[in-house]
mmCIF file of C-alpha atoms in Angstrom:
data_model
loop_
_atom_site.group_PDB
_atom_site.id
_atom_site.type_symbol
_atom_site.label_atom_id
_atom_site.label_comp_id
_atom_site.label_asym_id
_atom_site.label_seq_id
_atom_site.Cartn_x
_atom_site.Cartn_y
_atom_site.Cartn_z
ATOM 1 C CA UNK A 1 16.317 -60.837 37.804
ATOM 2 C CA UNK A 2 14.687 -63.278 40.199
ATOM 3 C CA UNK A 3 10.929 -64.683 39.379
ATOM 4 C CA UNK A 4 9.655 -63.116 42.878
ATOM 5 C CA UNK A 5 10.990 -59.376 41.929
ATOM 6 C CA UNK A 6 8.941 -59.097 38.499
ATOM 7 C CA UNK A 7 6.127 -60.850 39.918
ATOM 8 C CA UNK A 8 5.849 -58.197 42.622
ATOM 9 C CA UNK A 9 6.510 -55.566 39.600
ATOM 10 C CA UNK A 10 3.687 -56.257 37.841
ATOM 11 C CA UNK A 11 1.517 -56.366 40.264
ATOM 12 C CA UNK A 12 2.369 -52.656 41.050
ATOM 13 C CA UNK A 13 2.431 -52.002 37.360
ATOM 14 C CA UNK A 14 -1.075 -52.699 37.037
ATOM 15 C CA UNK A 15 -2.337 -50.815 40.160
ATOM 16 C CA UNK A 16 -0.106 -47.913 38.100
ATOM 17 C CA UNK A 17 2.145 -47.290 40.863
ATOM 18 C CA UNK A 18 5.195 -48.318 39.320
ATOM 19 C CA UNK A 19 8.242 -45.726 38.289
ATOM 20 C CA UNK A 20 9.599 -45.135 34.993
ATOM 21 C CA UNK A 21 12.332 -47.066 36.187
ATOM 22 C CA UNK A 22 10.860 -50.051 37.694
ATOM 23 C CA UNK A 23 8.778 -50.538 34.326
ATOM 24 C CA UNK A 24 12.346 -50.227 32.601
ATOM 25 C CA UNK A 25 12.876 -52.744 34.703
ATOM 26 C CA UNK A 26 9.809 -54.714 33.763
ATOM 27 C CA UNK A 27 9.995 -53.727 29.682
ATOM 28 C CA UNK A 28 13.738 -55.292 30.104
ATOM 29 C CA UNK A 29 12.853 -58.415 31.415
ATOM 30 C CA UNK A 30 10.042 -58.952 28.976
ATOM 31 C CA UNK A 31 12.124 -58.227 26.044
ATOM 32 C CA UNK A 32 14.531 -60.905 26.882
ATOM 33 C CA UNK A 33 14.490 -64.589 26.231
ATOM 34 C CA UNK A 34 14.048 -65.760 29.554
ATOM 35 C CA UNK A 35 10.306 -65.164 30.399
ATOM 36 C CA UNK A 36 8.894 -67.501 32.700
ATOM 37 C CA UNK A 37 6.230 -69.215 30.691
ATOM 38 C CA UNK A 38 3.553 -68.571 32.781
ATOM 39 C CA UNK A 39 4.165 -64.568 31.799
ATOM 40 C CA UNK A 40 4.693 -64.899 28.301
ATOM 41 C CA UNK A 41 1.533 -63.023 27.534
ATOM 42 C CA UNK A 42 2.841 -59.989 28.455
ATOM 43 C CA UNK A 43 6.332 -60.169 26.416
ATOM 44 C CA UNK A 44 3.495 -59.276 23.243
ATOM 45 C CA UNK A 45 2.511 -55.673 25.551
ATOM 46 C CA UNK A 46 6.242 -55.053 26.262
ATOM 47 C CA UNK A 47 7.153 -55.392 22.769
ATOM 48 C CA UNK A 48 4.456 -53.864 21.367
ATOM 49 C CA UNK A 49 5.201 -50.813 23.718
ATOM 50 C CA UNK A 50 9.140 -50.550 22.639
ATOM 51 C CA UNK A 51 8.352 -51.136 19.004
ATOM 52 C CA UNK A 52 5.732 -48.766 18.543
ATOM 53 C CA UNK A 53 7.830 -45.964 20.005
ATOM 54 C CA UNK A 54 10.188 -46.666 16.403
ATOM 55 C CA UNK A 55 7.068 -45.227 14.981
ATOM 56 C CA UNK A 56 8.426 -41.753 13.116
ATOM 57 C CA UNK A 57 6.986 -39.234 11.514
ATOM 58 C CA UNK A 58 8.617 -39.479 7.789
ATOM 59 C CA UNK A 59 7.385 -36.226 6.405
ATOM 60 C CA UNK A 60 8.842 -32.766 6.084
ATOM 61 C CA UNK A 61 6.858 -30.088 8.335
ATOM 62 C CA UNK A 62 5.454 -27.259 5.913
ATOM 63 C CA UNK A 63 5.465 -24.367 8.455
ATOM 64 C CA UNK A 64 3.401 -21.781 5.188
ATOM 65 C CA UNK A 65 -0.061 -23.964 5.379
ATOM 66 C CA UNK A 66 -1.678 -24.578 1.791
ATOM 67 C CA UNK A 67 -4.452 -22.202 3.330
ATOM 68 C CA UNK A 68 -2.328 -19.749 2.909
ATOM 69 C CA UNK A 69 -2.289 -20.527 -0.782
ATOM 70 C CA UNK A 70 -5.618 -21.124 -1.074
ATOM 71 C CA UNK A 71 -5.828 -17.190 0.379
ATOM 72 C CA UNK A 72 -3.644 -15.768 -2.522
ATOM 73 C CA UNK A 73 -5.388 -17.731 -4.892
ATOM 74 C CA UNK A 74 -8.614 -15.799 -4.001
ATOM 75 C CA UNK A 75 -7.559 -12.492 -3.649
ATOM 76 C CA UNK A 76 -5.520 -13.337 -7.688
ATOM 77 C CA UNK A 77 -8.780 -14.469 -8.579
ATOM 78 C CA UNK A 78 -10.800 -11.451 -7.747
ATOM 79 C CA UNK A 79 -7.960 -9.264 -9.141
ATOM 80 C CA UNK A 80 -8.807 -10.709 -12.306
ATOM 81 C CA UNK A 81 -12.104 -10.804 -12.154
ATOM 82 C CA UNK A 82 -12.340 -6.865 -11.181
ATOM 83 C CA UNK A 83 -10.247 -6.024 -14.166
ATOM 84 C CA UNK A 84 -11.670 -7.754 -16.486
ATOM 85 C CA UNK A 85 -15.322 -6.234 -15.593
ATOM 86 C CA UNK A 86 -13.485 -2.982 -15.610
ATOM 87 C CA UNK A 87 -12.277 -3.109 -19.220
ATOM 88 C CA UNK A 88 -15.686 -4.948 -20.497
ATOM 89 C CA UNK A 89 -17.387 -1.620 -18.747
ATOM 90 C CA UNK A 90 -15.107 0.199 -20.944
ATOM 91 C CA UNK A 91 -15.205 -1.600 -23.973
ATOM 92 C CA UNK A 92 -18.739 -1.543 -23.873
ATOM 93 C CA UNK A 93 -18.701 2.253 -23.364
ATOM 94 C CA UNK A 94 -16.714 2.479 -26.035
ATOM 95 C CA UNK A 95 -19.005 0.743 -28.299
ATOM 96 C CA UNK A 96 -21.933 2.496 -26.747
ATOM 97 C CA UNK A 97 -20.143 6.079 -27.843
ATOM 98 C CA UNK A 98 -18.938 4.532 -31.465
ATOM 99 C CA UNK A 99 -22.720 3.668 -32.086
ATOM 100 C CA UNK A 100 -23.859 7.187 -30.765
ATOM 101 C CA UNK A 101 -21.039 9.120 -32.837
ATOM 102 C CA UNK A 102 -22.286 7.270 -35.831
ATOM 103 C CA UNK A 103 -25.878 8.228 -35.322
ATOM 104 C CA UNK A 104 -24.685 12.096 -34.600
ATOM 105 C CA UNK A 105 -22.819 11.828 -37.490
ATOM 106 C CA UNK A 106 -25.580 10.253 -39.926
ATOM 107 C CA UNK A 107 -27.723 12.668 -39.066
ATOM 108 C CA UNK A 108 -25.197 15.736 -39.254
ATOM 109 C CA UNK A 109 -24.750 14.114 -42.948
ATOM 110 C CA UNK A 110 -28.656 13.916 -43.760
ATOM 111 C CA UNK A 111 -28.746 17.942 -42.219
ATOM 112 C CA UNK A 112 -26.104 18.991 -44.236
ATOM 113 C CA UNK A 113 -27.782 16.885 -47.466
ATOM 114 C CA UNK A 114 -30.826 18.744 -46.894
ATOM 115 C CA UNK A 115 -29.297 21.826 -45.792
ATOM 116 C CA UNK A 116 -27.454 22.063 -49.313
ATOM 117 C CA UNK A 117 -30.443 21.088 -51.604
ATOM 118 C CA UNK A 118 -31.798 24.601 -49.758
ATOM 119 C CA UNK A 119 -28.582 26.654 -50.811
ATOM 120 C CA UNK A 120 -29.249 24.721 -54.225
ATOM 121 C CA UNK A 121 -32.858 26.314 -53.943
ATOM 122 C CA UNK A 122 -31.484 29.954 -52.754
ATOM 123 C CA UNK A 123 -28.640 29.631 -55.498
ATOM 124 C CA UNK A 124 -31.532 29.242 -57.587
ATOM 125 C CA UNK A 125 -33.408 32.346 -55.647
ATOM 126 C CA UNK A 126 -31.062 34.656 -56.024
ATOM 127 C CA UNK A 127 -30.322 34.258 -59.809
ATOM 128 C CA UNK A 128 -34.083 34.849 -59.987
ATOM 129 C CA UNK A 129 -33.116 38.470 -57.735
ATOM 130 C CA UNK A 130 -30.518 39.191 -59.561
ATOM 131 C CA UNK A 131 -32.282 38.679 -62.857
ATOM 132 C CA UNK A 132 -35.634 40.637 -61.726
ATOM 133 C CA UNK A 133 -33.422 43.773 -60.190
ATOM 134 C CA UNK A 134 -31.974 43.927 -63.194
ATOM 135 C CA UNK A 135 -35.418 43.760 -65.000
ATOM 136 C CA UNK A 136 -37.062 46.177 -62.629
ATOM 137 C CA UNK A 137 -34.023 48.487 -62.826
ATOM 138 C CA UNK A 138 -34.022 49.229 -65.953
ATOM 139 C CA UNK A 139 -37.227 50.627 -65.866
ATOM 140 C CA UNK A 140 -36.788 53.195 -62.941
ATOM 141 C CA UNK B 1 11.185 -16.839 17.462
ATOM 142 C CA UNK B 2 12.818 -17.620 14.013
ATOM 143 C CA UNK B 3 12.391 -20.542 11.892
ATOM 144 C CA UNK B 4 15.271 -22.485 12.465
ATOM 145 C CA UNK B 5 14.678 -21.579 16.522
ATOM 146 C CA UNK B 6 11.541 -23.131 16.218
ATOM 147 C CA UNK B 7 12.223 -26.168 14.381
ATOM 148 C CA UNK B 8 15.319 -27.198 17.007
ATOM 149 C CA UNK B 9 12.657 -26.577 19.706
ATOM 150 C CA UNK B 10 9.591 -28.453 17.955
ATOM 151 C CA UNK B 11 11.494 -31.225 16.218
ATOM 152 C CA UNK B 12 12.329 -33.466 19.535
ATOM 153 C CA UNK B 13 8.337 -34.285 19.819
ATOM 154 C CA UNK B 14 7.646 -34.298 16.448
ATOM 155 C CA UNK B 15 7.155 -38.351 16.444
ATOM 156 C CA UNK B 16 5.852 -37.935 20.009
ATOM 157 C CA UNK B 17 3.220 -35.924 18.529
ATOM 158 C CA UNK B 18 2.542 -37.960 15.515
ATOM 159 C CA UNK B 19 2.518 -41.292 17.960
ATOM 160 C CA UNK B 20 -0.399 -39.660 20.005
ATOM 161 C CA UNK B 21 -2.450 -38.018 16.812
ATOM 162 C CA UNK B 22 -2.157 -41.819 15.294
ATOM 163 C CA UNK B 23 -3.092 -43.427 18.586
ATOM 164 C CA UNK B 24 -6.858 -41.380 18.706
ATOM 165 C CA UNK B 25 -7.100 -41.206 15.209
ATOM 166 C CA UNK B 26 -5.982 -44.239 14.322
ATOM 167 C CA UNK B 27 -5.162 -43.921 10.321
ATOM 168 C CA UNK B 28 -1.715 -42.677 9.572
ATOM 169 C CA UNK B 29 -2.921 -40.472 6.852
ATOM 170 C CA UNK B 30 -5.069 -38.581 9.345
ATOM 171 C CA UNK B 31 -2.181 -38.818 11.628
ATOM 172 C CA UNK B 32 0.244 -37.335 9.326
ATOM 173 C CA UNK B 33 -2.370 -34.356 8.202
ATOM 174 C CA UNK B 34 -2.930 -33.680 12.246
ATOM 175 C CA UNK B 35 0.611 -33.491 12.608
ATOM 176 C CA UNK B 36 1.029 -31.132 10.303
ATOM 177 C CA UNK B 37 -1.580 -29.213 11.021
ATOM 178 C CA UNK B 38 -0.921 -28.812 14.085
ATOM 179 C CA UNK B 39 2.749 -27.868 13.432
ATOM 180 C CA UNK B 40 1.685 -24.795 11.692
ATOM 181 C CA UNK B 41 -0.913 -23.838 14.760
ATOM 182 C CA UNK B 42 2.198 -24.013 17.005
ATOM 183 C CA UNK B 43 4.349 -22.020 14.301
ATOM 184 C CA UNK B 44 1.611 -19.759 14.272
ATOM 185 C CA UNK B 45 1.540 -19.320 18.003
ATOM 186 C CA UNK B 46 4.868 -18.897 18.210
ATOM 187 C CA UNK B 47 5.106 -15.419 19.969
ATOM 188 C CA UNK B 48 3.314 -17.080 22.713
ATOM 189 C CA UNK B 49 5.121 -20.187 23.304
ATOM 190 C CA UNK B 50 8.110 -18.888 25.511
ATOM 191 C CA UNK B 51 4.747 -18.446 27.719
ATOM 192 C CA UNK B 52 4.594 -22.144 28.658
ATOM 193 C CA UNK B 53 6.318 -24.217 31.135
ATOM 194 C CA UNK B 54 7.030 -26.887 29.241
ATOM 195 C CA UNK B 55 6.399 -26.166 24.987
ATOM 196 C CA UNK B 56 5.939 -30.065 24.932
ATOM 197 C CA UNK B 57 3.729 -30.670 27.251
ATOM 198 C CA UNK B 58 1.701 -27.784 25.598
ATOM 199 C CA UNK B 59 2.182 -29.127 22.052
ATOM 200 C CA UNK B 60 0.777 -32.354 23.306
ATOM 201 C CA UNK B 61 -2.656 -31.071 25.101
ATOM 202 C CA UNK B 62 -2.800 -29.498 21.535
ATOM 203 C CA UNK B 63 -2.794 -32.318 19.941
ATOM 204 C CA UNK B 64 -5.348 -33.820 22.403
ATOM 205 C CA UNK B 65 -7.340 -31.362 21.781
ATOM 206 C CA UNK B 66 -6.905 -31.077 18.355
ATOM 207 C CA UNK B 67 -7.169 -35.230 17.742
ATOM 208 C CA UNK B 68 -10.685 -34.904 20.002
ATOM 209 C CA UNK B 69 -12.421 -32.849 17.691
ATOM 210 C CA UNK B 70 -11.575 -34.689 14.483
ATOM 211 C CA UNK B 71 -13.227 -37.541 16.438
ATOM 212 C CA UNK B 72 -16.028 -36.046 17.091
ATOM 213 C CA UNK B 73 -16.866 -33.907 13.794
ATOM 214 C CA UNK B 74 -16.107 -37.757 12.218
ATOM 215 C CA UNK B 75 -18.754 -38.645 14.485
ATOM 216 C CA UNK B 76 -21.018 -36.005 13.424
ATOM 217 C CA UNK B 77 -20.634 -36.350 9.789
ATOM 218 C CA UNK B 78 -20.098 -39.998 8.925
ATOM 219 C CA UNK B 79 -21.937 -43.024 10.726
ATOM 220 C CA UNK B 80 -19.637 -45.552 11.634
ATOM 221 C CA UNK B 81 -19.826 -49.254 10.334
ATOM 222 C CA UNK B 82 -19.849 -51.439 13.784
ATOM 223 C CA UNK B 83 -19.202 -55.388 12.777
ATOM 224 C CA UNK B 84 -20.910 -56.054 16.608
ATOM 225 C CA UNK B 85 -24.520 -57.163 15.080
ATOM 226 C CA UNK B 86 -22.790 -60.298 14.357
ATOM 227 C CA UNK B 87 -20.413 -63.462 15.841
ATOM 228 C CA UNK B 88 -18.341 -65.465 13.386
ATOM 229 C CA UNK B 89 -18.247 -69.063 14.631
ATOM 230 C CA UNK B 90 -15.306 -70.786 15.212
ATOM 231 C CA UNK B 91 -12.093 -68.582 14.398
ATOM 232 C CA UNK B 92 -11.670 -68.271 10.293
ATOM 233 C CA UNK B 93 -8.249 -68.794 9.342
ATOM 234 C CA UNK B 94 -8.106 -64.963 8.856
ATOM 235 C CA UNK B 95 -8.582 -64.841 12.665
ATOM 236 C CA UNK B 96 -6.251 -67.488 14.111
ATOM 237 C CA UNK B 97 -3.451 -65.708 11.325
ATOM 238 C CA UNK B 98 -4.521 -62.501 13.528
ATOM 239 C CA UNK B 99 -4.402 -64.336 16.358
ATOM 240 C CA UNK B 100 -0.728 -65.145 16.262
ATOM 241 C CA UNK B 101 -0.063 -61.942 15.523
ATOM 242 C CA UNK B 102 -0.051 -60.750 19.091
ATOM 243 C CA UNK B 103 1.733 -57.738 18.638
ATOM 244 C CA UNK B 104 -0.876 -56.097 16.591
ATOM 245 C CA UNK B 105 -3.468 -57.497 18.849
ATOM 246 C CA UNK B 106 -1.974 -55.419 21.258
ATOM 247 C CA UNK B 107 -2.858 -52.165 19.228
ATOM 248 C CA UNK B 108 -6.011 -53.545 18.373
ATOM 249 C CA UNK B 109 -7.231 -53.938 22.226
ATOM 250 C CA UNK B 110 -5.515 -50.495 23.592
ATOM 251 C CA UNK B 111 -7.621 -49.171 20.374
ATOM 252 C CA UNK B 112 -10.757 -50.463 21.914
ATOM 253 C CA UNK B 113 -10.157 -48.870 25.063
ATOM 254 C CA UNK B 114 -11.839 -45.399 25.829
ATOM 255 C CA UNK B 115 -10.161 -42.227 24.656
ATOM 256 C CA UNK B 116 -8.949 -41.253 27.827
ATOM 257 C CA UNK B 117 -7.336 -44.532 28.929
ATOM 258 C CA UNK B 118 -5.426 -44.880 25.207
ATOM 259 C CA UNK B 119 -4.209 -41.263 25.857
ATOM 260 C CA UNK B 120 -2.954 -41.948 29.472
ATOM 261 C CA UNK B 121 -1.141 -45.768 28.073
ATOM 262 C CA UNK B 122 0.656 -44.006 25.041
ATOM 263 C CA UNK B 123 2.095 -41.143 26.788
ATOM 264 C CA UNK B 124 3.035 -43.580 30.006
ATOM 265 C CA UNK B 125 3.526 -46.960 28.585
ATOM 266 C CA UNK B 126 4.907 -45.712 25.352
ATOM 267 C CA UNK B 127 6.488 -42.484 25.690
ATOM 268 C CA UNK B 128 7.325 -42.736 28.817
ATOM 269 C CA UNK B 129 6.197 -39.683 30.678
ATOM 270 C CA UNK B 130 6.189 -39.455 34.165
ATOM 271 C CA UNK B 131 2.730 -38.688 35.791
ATOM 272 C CA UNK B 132 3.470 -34.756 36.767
ATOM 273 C CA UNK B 133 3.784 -34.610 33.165
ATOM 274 C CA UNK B 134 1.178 -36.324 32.165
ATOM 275 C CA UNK B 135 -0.981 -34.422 34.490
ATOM 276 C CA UNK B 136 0.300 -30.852 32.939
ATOM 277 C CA UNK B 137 -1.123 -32.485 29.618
ATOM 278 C CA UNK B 138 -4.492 -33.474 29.902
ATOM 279 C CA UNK B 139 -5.487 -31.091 33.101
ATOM 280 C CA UNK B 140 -6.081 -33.891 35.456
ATOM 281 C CA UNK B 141 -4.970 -35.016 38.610
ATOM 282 C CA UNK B 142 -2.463 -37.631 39.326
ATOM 283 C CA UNK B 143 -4.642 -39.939 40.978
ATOM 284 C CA UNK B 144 -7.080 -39.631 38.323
ATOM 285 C CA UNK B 145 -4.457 -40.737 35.637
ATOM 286 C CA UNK B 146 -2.883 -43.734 37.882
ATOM 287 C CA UNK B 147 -6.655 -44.993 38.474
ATOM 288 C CA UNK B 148 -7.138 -44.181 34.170
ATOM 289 C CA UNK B 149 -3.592 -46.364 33.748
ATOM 290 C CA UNK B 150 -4.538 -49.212 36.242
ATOM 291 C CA UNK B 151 -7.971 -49.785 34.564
ATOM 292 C CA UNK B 152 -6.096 -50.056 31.401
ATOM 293 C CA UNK B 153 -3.359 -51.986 32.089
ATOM 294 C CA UNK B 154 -6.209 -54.805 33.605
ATOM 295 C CA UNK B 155 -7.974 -54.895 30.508
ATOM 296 C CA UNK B 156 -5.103 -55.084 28.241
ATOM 297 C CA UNK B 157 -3.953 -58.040 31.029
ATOM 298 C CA UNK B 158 -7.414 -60.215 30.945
ATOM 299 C CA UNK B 159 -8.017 -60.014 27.278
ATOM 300 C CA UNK B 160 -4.154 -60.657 26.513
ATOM 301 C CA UNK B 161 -4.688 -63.718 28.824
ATOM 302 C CA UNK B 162 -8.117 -64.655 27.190
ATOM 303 C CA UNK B 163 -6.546 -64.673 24.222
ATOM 304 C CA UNK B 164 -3.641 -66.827 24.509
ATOM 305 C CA UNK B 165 -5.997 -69.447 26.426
ATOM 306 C CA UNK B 166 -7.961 -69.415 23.579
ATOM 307 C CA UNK B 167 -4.913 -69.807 20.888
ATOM 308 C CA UNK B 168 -3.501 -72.872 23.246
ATOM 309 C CA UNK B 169 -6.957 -74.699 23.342
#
């Protein structure tokens, strides 16, 4: 393309008034050998422009965001954490009602101790009775 | 919408989208995680997408908007190191390396432009949008974005032209 053409181009170009065709124009000019020399600075914009656009995005999209995750992770968490103060609350009733069986039944035991040295005593009572009725009935 | 509906309908712009998101944010790791991010706020959205004119137009003011707040809680929460406080002498080796490099110096001077005028370059210069489109993105007015592109295109011009004087001499 004549010298004239591009010059005019650019000059549009950099009021912004150029077309996406007329800068193809311009990008194809620029990206070819034949630059006039006094325009060579711009073959560096033109090429950095068309190179740049190579520019991909490599990695795989996750659509299910590791929020998400972080979400189940918490609700798991207090799961656990709810259980496991459930069954310490009931292991600890547990060992609350072992603790108050075994005082129940230590004192039931010391009742019953005592409660049999007194039948021991009215054993002993009523042998005395027995004896004295039959003392006292002989001599009606 | 299902899955596979949404992925022939998203995966077109999916580099489009990753272009822009590196463009503002500059790092490709913060590129990548915006892209995906955003991804899943479309797939999320999806009931409402057959809404829209144009779903890419609408996946890129997303990103936009999306890539403008990352800037700015950055902003809020880190202070940025600025090398401006002081001038090397003479280019290092390092530099005139750079220097030669011109391609890069490209990105590095459409990087120091403002946001608006490195939004309004990628999606003309390097995507290839034409204005109406660009205008349906970023809620502006056509003259606003040719006056945005003109600006930008100068500045890229002058330094590219400062620069080569200066490699030359």
């Amino acid at each position: 393309m004549e010298l004239a053409n591009i010059e005019k181009l650019l000059e549009k170009y950099e009021n912004g008034e150029t077309t996406l065709t007329e800068e193809k124009e311009l990008k194809n000019y620029f990206l070819s050998d034949n630059v006039a020399p006094h325009l060579v600075e711009y073959k560096a914009l033109f090429n950095y422009f068309s190179t740049s656009k190579n520019e991909r995005f490599t990695k795989t999209i996750q659509l299910k965001s590791q929020k998400q995750n972080w979400k189940w992770l918490t609700v798991a968490a207090s799961l656990i954490l709810l259980v496991s103060v459930y069954t310490g609350y009931q292991k600890h009733q547990q060992n609350k009602a072992e603790k108050v069986f075994n005082e129940t039944k230590m004192a039931l035991n010391m009742l019953s101790g005592n409660l049999h040295k007194g039948t021991v005593a009215i054993g002993e009572l009523q042998e005395f009775e027995t004896t004295k009725n039959k003392i006292f009935k002989q001599f009606k | 919408m299902k899955q596979s509906d949404f992925l022939n309908t998203v995966m077109p712009f999916k580099d489009k989208i990753f272009r822009l998101a590196k463009r503002l944010l500059v790092s490709t790791e913060e590129a990548e995680d915006a892209t995906q991010e955003l991804f899943f706020k479309l797939w999320k959205n999806k009931e409402k997408l057959n809404e829209y004119k144009s779903i890419e137009a609408f996946a890129m003011t997303m990103t936009k908007n999306y890539c403008f707040d990352r800037l700015k809680s950055k902003q809020a929460s880190n202070l940025t190191l600025v090398h401006s406080n002081y001038t090397e002498k003479g280019a290092s080796l390092q530099k005139r390396v750079e220097l030669n490099d011109s391609v890069s110096l490209v990105e590095k001077l459409i990087d120091k432009l403002p946001e608006q005028q490195k939004l309004i370059i990628q999606l003309r210069d390097i995507e290839q949008y034409e204005f109406e489109e660009i205008a349906e993105m970023l809620q502006i007015k056509q003259t606003a974005i040719r006056v945005s592109l003109s600006r930008a295109r100068k500045t890229i011009r002058e330094q590219l032209i400062k620069q080569h004087q200066y490699g030359i001499s």
